[in-house]
Every structure is written in structure tokens, then in C-alpha cells.
């Protein structure tokens, strides 16, 4: 029964969207037609005709560009390999990491489970705090080493907004039904480990978050961005 209702909802939504797309194409064409007809009405109506034609042309051009962007996104090629300049950034980042770090580990089929999740109201939302938080959970779940996780798991750690944004940007990709870092995403996030630029992480904050994700506690050496209050302790399935 539920499946039939879902199919019905999808069908209604499809019909609605098809009708909306038809309407969006019809309105610019009506403006163009009105502009031509008014232009034949004499000098008094020329100004109105030109204005209507311009509005129709602009709306039609906007729709064409929107469709072209959708098509380009749908048929875009996978991210290209890292450029030499990006590779140098990665090498600089690795040089600053301890021996045997996760970036040198062998890829694993699935990500490591984490011990604790933070209440979503306490997650950092911007700046170094957010970059450090992201770096920490990607470290613990071994995303840099080829680990993957389901979209639902990633949403519980980082939120739907982050997942949707980086999927759209091409930093995350769907691989065998799970989400993983793309080559572009690996470069994007590993670059934050290189100190001295606006998007670099704070090593102390990263260490504090790694400790939290690994143990569920904030002990000595933790970060001021971490709070031990209102924690949601769960183990990822």
C-alpha cells in the first residue's frame, strides 16, 4: 500500500512539474508574440512592443541557460586527476602529518565506526571550527584512506546541508551505493591541513574532535570549540 502511495505521489509531482515547465516556456513566447503584434500597431505602441519582446527574450534566454546547466551537470565527466600544483599541496600536507597517518593507510571497503555523535545544535557552522570538525570526522571514519559510509550516516555526523553541498560541488561522490571522497574532494579537504591560509584547520581543535568521536569525551588538550553538554552518544550501525 505504501509503495502504491509513493508511486502515486511521484506521478502527481511529475505531472505538476511537466505542466510548470510548459508554462515557463509559454509565458516568454507570449511576451515575444505580444511584442511583435504591438509593434505593428503603430508608433504609439512600439515602445510597449519593444519592452514586451525584451522581457520575453530575457526570460527565454534564462530558461535556456538553466536547461543547459542541468544538462552539463548530468553529462559532466568525472573529476580530472589532481594538477601538479594540487599534488604539491597534498605533499606539503602529508609532510606535516605524523608517521603512519591515515592518508598513508591502505583503502578500506567500509569506514571505521565512530563512538559518539554530537547534538546537531552544537555542530560548528563556519570558519576554522567547521573545517576542524569536518577534518576530524573524516579522519576517524578514514574517508581520506578510501573509506565510505551511507548518506544517512554522513547526515547524522555532518548534516544534510553539508552532504548535499559537497555532492553538488563534486567533492563527494556515490560509489557502490555509499558516499566517498572524489579525487577533487580529497584535494579540497587535504589542502585544509596545510597551515597558513584562510581555510586551514586548527590542529588543536582537530585533536579535540578526534578524541570526542573516538571516545565520546573531551579530556585534557581538548578544544574550546568543543562542548561536553547535550551529547548524543550513538554507535553507527
mmCIF file of C-alpha atoms in Angstrom:
data_model
loop_
_atom_site.group_PDB
_atom_site.id
_atom_site.type_symbol
_atom_site.label_atom_id
_atom_site.label_comp_id
_atom_site.label_asym_id
_atom_site.label_seq_id
_atom_site.Cartn_x
_atom_site.Cartn_y
_atom_site.Cartn_z
ATOM 1 C CA UNK A 1 0.000 0.000 0.000
ATOM 2 C CA UNK A 2 2.775 2.409 0.940
ATOM 3 C CA UNK A 3 4.606 1.682 -2.312
ATOM 4 C CA UNK A 4 1.449 2.434 -4.316
ATOM 5 C CA UNK A 5 1.016 5.736 -2.487
ATOM 6 C CA UNK A 6 4.666 6.622 -3.146
ATOM 7 C CA UNK A 7 4.241 5.851 -6.854
ATOM 8 C CA UNK A 8 1.066 7.961 -6.955
ATOM 9 C CA UNK A 9 2.873 10.872 -5.294
ATOM 10 C CA UNK A 10 5.733 10.620 -7.779
ATOM 11 C CA UNK A 11 3.274 10.572 -10.682
ATOM 12 C CA UNK A 12 1.403 13.644 -9.428
ATOM 13 C CA UNK A 13 4.675 15.500 -8.857
ATOM 14 C CA UNK A 14 5.862 14.604 -12.367
ATOM 15 C CA UNK A 15 2.644 15.882 -13.962
ATOM 16 C CA UNK A 16 2.856 19.088 -11.935
ATOM 17 C CA UNK A 17 6.483 19.720 -12.914
ATOM 18 C CA UNK A 18 5.758 18.995 -16.585
ATOM 19 C CA UNK A 19 2.915 21.497 -16.514
ATOM 20 C CA UNK A 20 5.098 24.055 -14.780
ATOM 21 C CA UNK A 21 7.849 23.658 -17.364
ATOM 22 C CA UNK A 22 5.304 24.096 -20.174
ATOM 23 C CA UNK A 23 4.001 27.255 -18.522
ATOM 24 C CA UNK A 24 7.513 28.643 -18.110
ATOM 25 C CA UNK A 25 8.136 28.199 -21.822
ATOM 26 C CA UNK A 26 4.734 29.576 -22.789
ATOM 27 C CA UNK A 27 4.993 32.874 -20.912
ATOM 28 C CA UNK A 28 8.171 34.114 -22.700
ATOM 29 C CA UNK A 29 6.700 33.139 -26.077
ATOM 30 C CA UNK A 30 3.529 35.089 -25.285
ATOM 31 C CA UNK A 31 5.624 38.145 -24.449
ATOM 32 C CA UNK A 32 7.509 37.790 -27.720
ATOM 33 C CA UNK A 33 4.282 37.425 -29.676
ATOM 34 C CA UNK A 34 2.729 40.409 -27.901
ATOM 35 C CA UNK A 35 5.789 42.470 -28.709
ATOM 36 C CA UNK A 36 5.512 41.684 -32.429
ATOM 37 C CA UNK A 37 1.772 42.415 -32.522
ATOM 38 C CA UNK A 38 2.145 45.696 -30.677
ATOM 39 C CA UNK A 39 4.966 46.754 -32.977
ATOM 40 C CA UNK A 40 2.510 46.506 -35.899
ATOM 41 C CA UNK A 41 0.062 48.765 -34.102
ATOM 42 C CA UNK A 42 1.850 51.998 -34.882
ATOM 43 C CA UNK A 43 4.414 54.303 -33.279
ATOM 44 C CA UNK A 44 2.374 54.751 -30.105
ATOM 45 C CA UNK A 45 2.583 51.022 -29.285
ATOM 46 C CA UNK A 46 6.157 50.486 -30.441
ATOM 47 C CA UNK A 47 7.625 51.201 -27.003
ATOM 48 C CA UNK A 48 5.303 48.699 -25.336
ATOM 49 C CA UNK A 49 6.061 46.153 -28.034
ATOM 50 C CA UNK A 50 9.817 46.509 -27.623
ATOM 51 C CA UNK A 51 9.523 46.193 -23.828
ATOM 52 C CA UNK A 52 7.361 43.057 -24.101
ATOM 53 C CA UNK A 53 9.705 41.488 -26.638
ATOM 54 C CA UNK A 54 12.750 42.175 -24.451
ATOM 55 C CA UNK A 55 11.082 40.669 -21.394
ATOM 56 C CA UNK A 56 10.170 37.570 -23.350
ATOM 57 C CA UNK A 57 13.650 37.239 -24.832
ATOM 58 C CA UNK A 58 15.342 37.623 -21.427
ATOM 59 C CA UNK A 59 13.035 35.047 -19.813
ATOM 60 C CA UNK A 60 13.588 32.608 -22.662
ATOM 61 C CA UNK A 61 17.363 33.057 -22.501
ATOM 62 C CA UNK A 62 17.293 32.431 -18.743
ATOM 63 C CA UNK A 63 15.382 29.180 -19.261
ATOM 64 C CA UNK A 64 17.765 28.032 -21.977
ATOM 65 C CA UNK A 65 20.761 28.704 -19.708
ATOM 66 C CA UNK A 66 19.111 26.845 -16.813
ATOM 67 C CA UNK A 67 18.442 23.804 -19.006
ATOM 68 C CA UNK A 68 21.989 23.916 -20.379
ATOM 69 C CA UNK A 69 23.434 23.916 -16.867
ATOM 70 C CA UNK A 70 21.272 20.934 -15.912
ATOM 71 C CA UNK A 71 22.382 19.027 -18.990
ATOM 72 C CA UNK A 72 26.031 19.892 -18.399
ATOM 73 C CA UNK A 73 25.781 18.676 -14.791
ATOM 74 C CA UNK A 74 24.005 15.465 -15.853
ATOM 75 C CA UNK A 75 26.570 14.574 -18.513
ATOM 76 C CA UNK A 76 29.677 16.023 -16.869
ATOM 77 C CA UNK A 77 32.786 13.865 -16.786
ATOM 78 C CA UNK A 78 34.265 12.541 -13.535
ATOM 79 C CA UNK A 79 36.675 14.916 -11.763
ATOM 80 C CA UNK A 80 40.025 15.161 -13.501
ATOM 81 C CA UNK A 81 43.178 13.898 -11.767
ATOM 82 C CA UNK A 82 44.928 16.319 -9.467
ATOM 83 C CA UNK A 83 47.007 19.001 -11.142
ATOM 84 C CA UNK A 84 50.720 19.220 -10.252
ATOM 85 C CA UNK A 85 50.065 22.314 -8.137
ATOM 86 C CA UNK A 86 47.382 20.481 -6.132
ATOM 87 C CA UNK A 87 49.647 17.457 -5.761
ATOM 88 C CA UNK A 88 52.314 19.713 -4.234
ATOM 89 C CA UNK A 89 49.803 20.944 -1.666
ATOM 90 C CA UNK A 90 48.977 17.351 -0.775
ATOM 91 C CA UNK A 91 52.665 16.500 -0.379
ATOM 92 C CA UNK A 92 53.122 19.527 1.889
ATOM 93 C CA UNK A 93 50.140 18.400 3.959
ATOM 94 C CA UNK A 94 51.494 14.853 4.311
ATOM 95 C CA UNK A 95 54.861 16.200 5.424
ATOM 96 C CA UNK A 96 53.124 17.830 8.403
ATOM 97 C CA UNK A 97 51.369 14.641 9.495
ATOM 98 C CA UNK A 98 52.723 12.009 11.913
ATOM 99 C CA UNK A 99 54.267 8.829 10.515
ATOM 100 C CA UNK A 100 51.710 6.148 9.745
ATOM 101 C CA UNK A 101 48.939 8.720 9.336
ATOM 102 C CA UNK A 102 45.587 7.823 7.852
ATOM 103 C CA UNK A 103 46.468 9.325 4.461
ATOM 104 C CA UNK A 104 49.134 6.629 4.043
ATOM 105 C CA UNK A 105 46.874 3.785 5.150
ATOM 106 C CA UNK A 106 45.544 1.211 2.738
ATOM 107 C CA UNK A 107 41.991 1.891 1.479
ATOM 108 C CA UNK A 108 39.255 0.001 3.290
ATOM 109 C CA UNK A 109 35.960 -1.204 1.897
ATOM 110 C CA UNK A 110 33.953 0.375 4.712
ATOM 111 C CA UNK A 111 34.602 3.217 7.138
ATOM 112 C CA UNK A 112 35.511 2.714 10.757
ATOM 113 C CA UNK A 113 32.648 3.092 13.206
ATOM 114 C CA UNK A 114 32.717 6.117 15.474
ATOM 115 C CA UNK A 115 31.763 6.072 19.101
ATOM 116 C CA UNK A 116 29.867 9.323 19.523
ATOM 117 C CA UNK A 117 27.791 11.814 17.585
ATOM 118 C CA UNK A 118 27.386 15.453 18.542
ATOM 119 C CA UNK A 119 23.986 17.042 19.011
ATOM 120 C CA UNK A 120 23.313 18.889 15.751
ATOM 121 C CA UNK A 121 22.660 22.150 17.592
ATOM 122 C CA UNK A 122 26.280 22.123 18.804
ATOM 123 C CA UNK A 123 27.966 21.486 15.473
ATOM 124 C CA UNK A 124 30.256 24.259 14.231
ATOM 125 C CA UNK A 125 28.760 26.143 11.304
ATOM 126 C CA UNK A 126 31.595 28.206 9.803
ATOM 127 C CA UNK A 127 35.296 29.052 9.789
ATOM 128 C CA UNK A 128 38.146 27.058 11.311
ATOM 129 C CA UNK A 129 35.801 25.418 13.794
ATOM 130 C CA UNK A 130 33.778 23.867 10.961
ATOM 131 C CA UNK A 131 36.892 22.948 8.936
ATOM 132 C CA UNK A 132 38.439 21.279 12.003
ATOM 133 C CA UNK A 133 35.241 19.417 12.844
ATOM 134 C CA UNK A 134 34.968 18.108 9.278
ATOM 135 C CA UNK A 135 38.630 17.111 9.169
ATOM 136 C CA UNK A 136 38.265 15.193 12.436
ATOM 137 C CA UNK A 137 35.278 13.057 11.464
ATOM 138 C CA UNK A 138 36.788 12.359 8.064
ATOM 139 C CA UNK A 139 39.936 11.253 9.873
ATOM 140 C CA UNK A 140 38.158 8.935 12.291
ATOM 141 C CA UNK A 141 35.960 7.406 9.592
ATOM 142 C CA UNK A 142 39.006 7.015 7.304
ATOM 143 C CA UNK A 143 37.419 8.883 4.432
ATOM 144 C CA UNK A 144 40.882 10.077 3.362
ATOM 145 C CA UNK A 145 42.036 6.468 3.140
ATOM 146 C CA UNK A 146 39.225 5.397 0.815
ATOM 147 C CA UNK A 147 36.546 4.754 3.419
ATOM 148 C CA UNK A 148 32.862 5.101 2.594
ATOM 149 C CA UNK A 149 29.614 5.480 4.515
ATOM 150 C CA UNK A 150 25.935 5.679 3.753
ATOM 151 C CA UNK A 151 24.315 9.051 3.170
ATOM 152 C CA UNK A 152 22.221 8.576 6.310
ATOM 153 C CA UNK A 153 25.340 8.002 8.403
ATOM 154 C CA UNK A 154 27.048 11.064 6.989
ATOM 155 C CA UNK A 155 23.933 13.171 7.614
ATOM 156 C CA UNK A 156 23.988 12.093 11.273
ATOM 157 C CA UNK A 157 27.583 13.250 11.588
ATOM 158 C CA UNK A 158 27.707 16.372 9.434
ATOM 159 C CA UNK A 159 24.128 17.280 8.497
ATOM 160 C CA UNK A 160 22.140 17.164 5.266
ATOM 161 C CA UNK A 161 23.269 20.639 4.189
ATOM 162 C CA UNK A 162 26.944 19.638 4.166
ATOM 163 C CA UNK A 163 26.291 16.365 2.345
ATOM 164 C CA UNK A 164 24.125 17.969 -0.349
ATOM 165 C CA UNK A 165 26.542 20.869 -0.860
ATOM 166 C CA UNK A 166 29.657 18.746 -1.354
ATOM 167 C CA UNK A 167 27.845 16.232 -3.555
ATOM 168 C CA UNK A 168 26.777 19.140 -5.760
ATOM 169 C CA UNK A 169 30.319 20.558 -5.781
ATOM 170 C CA UNK A 170 31.769 17.190 -6.739
ATOM 171 C CA UNK A 171 33.834 16.809 -3.556
ATOM 172 C CA UNK A 172 31.774 13.758 -2.572
ATOM 173 C CA UNK A 173 30.616 11.031 -4.916
ATOM 174 C CA UNK A 174 28.344 7.995 -4.761
ATOM 175 C CA UNK A 175 30.351 4.797 -5.048
ATOM 176 C CA UNK A 176 28.681 1.373 -4.910
ATOM 177 C CA UNK A 177 25.680 2.831 -3.124
ATOM 178 C CA UNK A 178 27.777 4.636 -0.494
ATOM 179 C CA UNK A 179 29.386 8.084 -0.316
ATOM 180 C CA UNK A 180 33.135 8.561 -0.693
ATOM 181 C CA UNK A 181 35.586 11.361 -1.364
ATOM 182 C CA UNK A 182 36.152 12.092 -5.033
ATOM 183 C CA UNK A 183 39.672 12.916 -6.258
ATOM 184 C CA UNK A 184 38.612 16.560 -6.282
ATOM 185 C CA UNK A 185 37.250 16.243 -2.748
ATOM 186 C CA UNK A 186 40.417 14.588 -1.484
ATOM 187 C CA UNK A 187 42.430 17.554 -2.740
ATOM 188 C CA UNK A 188 39.872 20.024 -1.365
ATOM 189 C CA UNK A 189 39.854 18.644 2.168
ATOM 190 C CA UNK A 190 43.500 17.597 2.439
ATOM 191 C CA UNK A 191 44.517 21.121 1.388
ATOM 192 C CA UNK A 192 42.991 22.384 4.645
ATOM 193 C CA UNK A 193 45.728 20.568 6.541
ATOM 194 C CA UNK A 194 48.300 22.944 5.036
ATOM 195 C CA UNK A 195 48.676 25.795 7.513
ATOM 196 C CA UNK A 196 48.882 29.450 6.623
ATOM 197 C CA UNK A 197 45.780 30.022 4.521
ATOM 198 C CA UNK A 198 42.194 31.094 5.229
ATOM 199 C CA UNK A 199 40.688 27.585 5.137
ATOM 200 C CA UNK A 200 43.355 25.731 7.109
ATOM 201 C CA UNK A 201 42.275 23.676 10.111
ATOM 202 C CA UNK A 202 43.269 24.227 13.734
ATOM 203 C CA UNK A 203 45.315 21.152 14.808
ATOM 204 C CA UNK A 204 44.247 21.531 18.449
ATOM 205 C CA UNK A 205 40.592 21.608 17.519
ATOM 206 C CA UNK A 206 41.033 18.600 15.227
ATOM 207 C CA UNK A 207 42.672 16.674 18.061
ATOM 208 C CA UNK A 208 39.805 17.553 20.391
ATOM 209 C CA UNK A 209 37.171 16.420 17.920
ATOM 210 C CA UNK A 210 39.052 13.197 17.115
ATOM 211 C CA UNK A 211 39.140 12.437 20.822
ATOM 212 C CA UNK A 212 35.411 13.101 21.074
ATOM 213 C CA UNK A 213 34.489 10.940 18.091
ATOM 214 C CA UNK A 214 36.762 8.151 19.312
ATOM 215 C CA UNK A 215 35.834 8.159 22.999
ATOM 216 C CA UNK A 216 32.785 10.375 23.484
ATOM 217 C CA UNK A 217 34.677 12.603 25.922
ATOM 218 C CA UNK A 218 36.564 15.885 25.903
ATOM 219 C CA UNK A 219 39.609 15.363 28.106
ATOM 220 C CA UNK A 220 42.792 17.393 28.563
ATOM 221 C CA UNK A 221 44.033 19.001 25.388
ATOM 222 C CA UNK A 222 40.525 19.446 24.051
ATOM 223 C CA UNK A 223 39.378 22.427 22.075
ATOM 224 C CA UNK A 224 37.447 25.478 23.082
ATOM 225 C CA UNK A 225 35.127 24.724 20.148
ATOM 226 C CA UNK A 226 34.036 21.502 21.863
ATOM 227 C CA UNK A 227 31.322 21.344 24.489
ATOM 228 C CA UNK A 228 30.638 18.384 26.742
ATOM 229 C CA UNK A 229 26.999 19.366 27.188
ATOM 230 C CA UNK A 230 23.968 17.845 25.468
ATOM 231 C CA UNK A 231 25.762 14.990 23.772
ATOM 232 C CA UNK A 232 24.001 12.344 21.740
ATOM 233 C CA UNK A 233 26.067 9.189 22.149
ATOM 234 C CA UNK A 234 25.352 6.649 19.449
ATOM 235 C CA UNK A 235 27.264 3.934 17.645
ATOM 236 C CA UNK A 236 26.929 3.930 13.893
ATOM 237 C CA UNK A 237 25.364 0.679 12.626
#
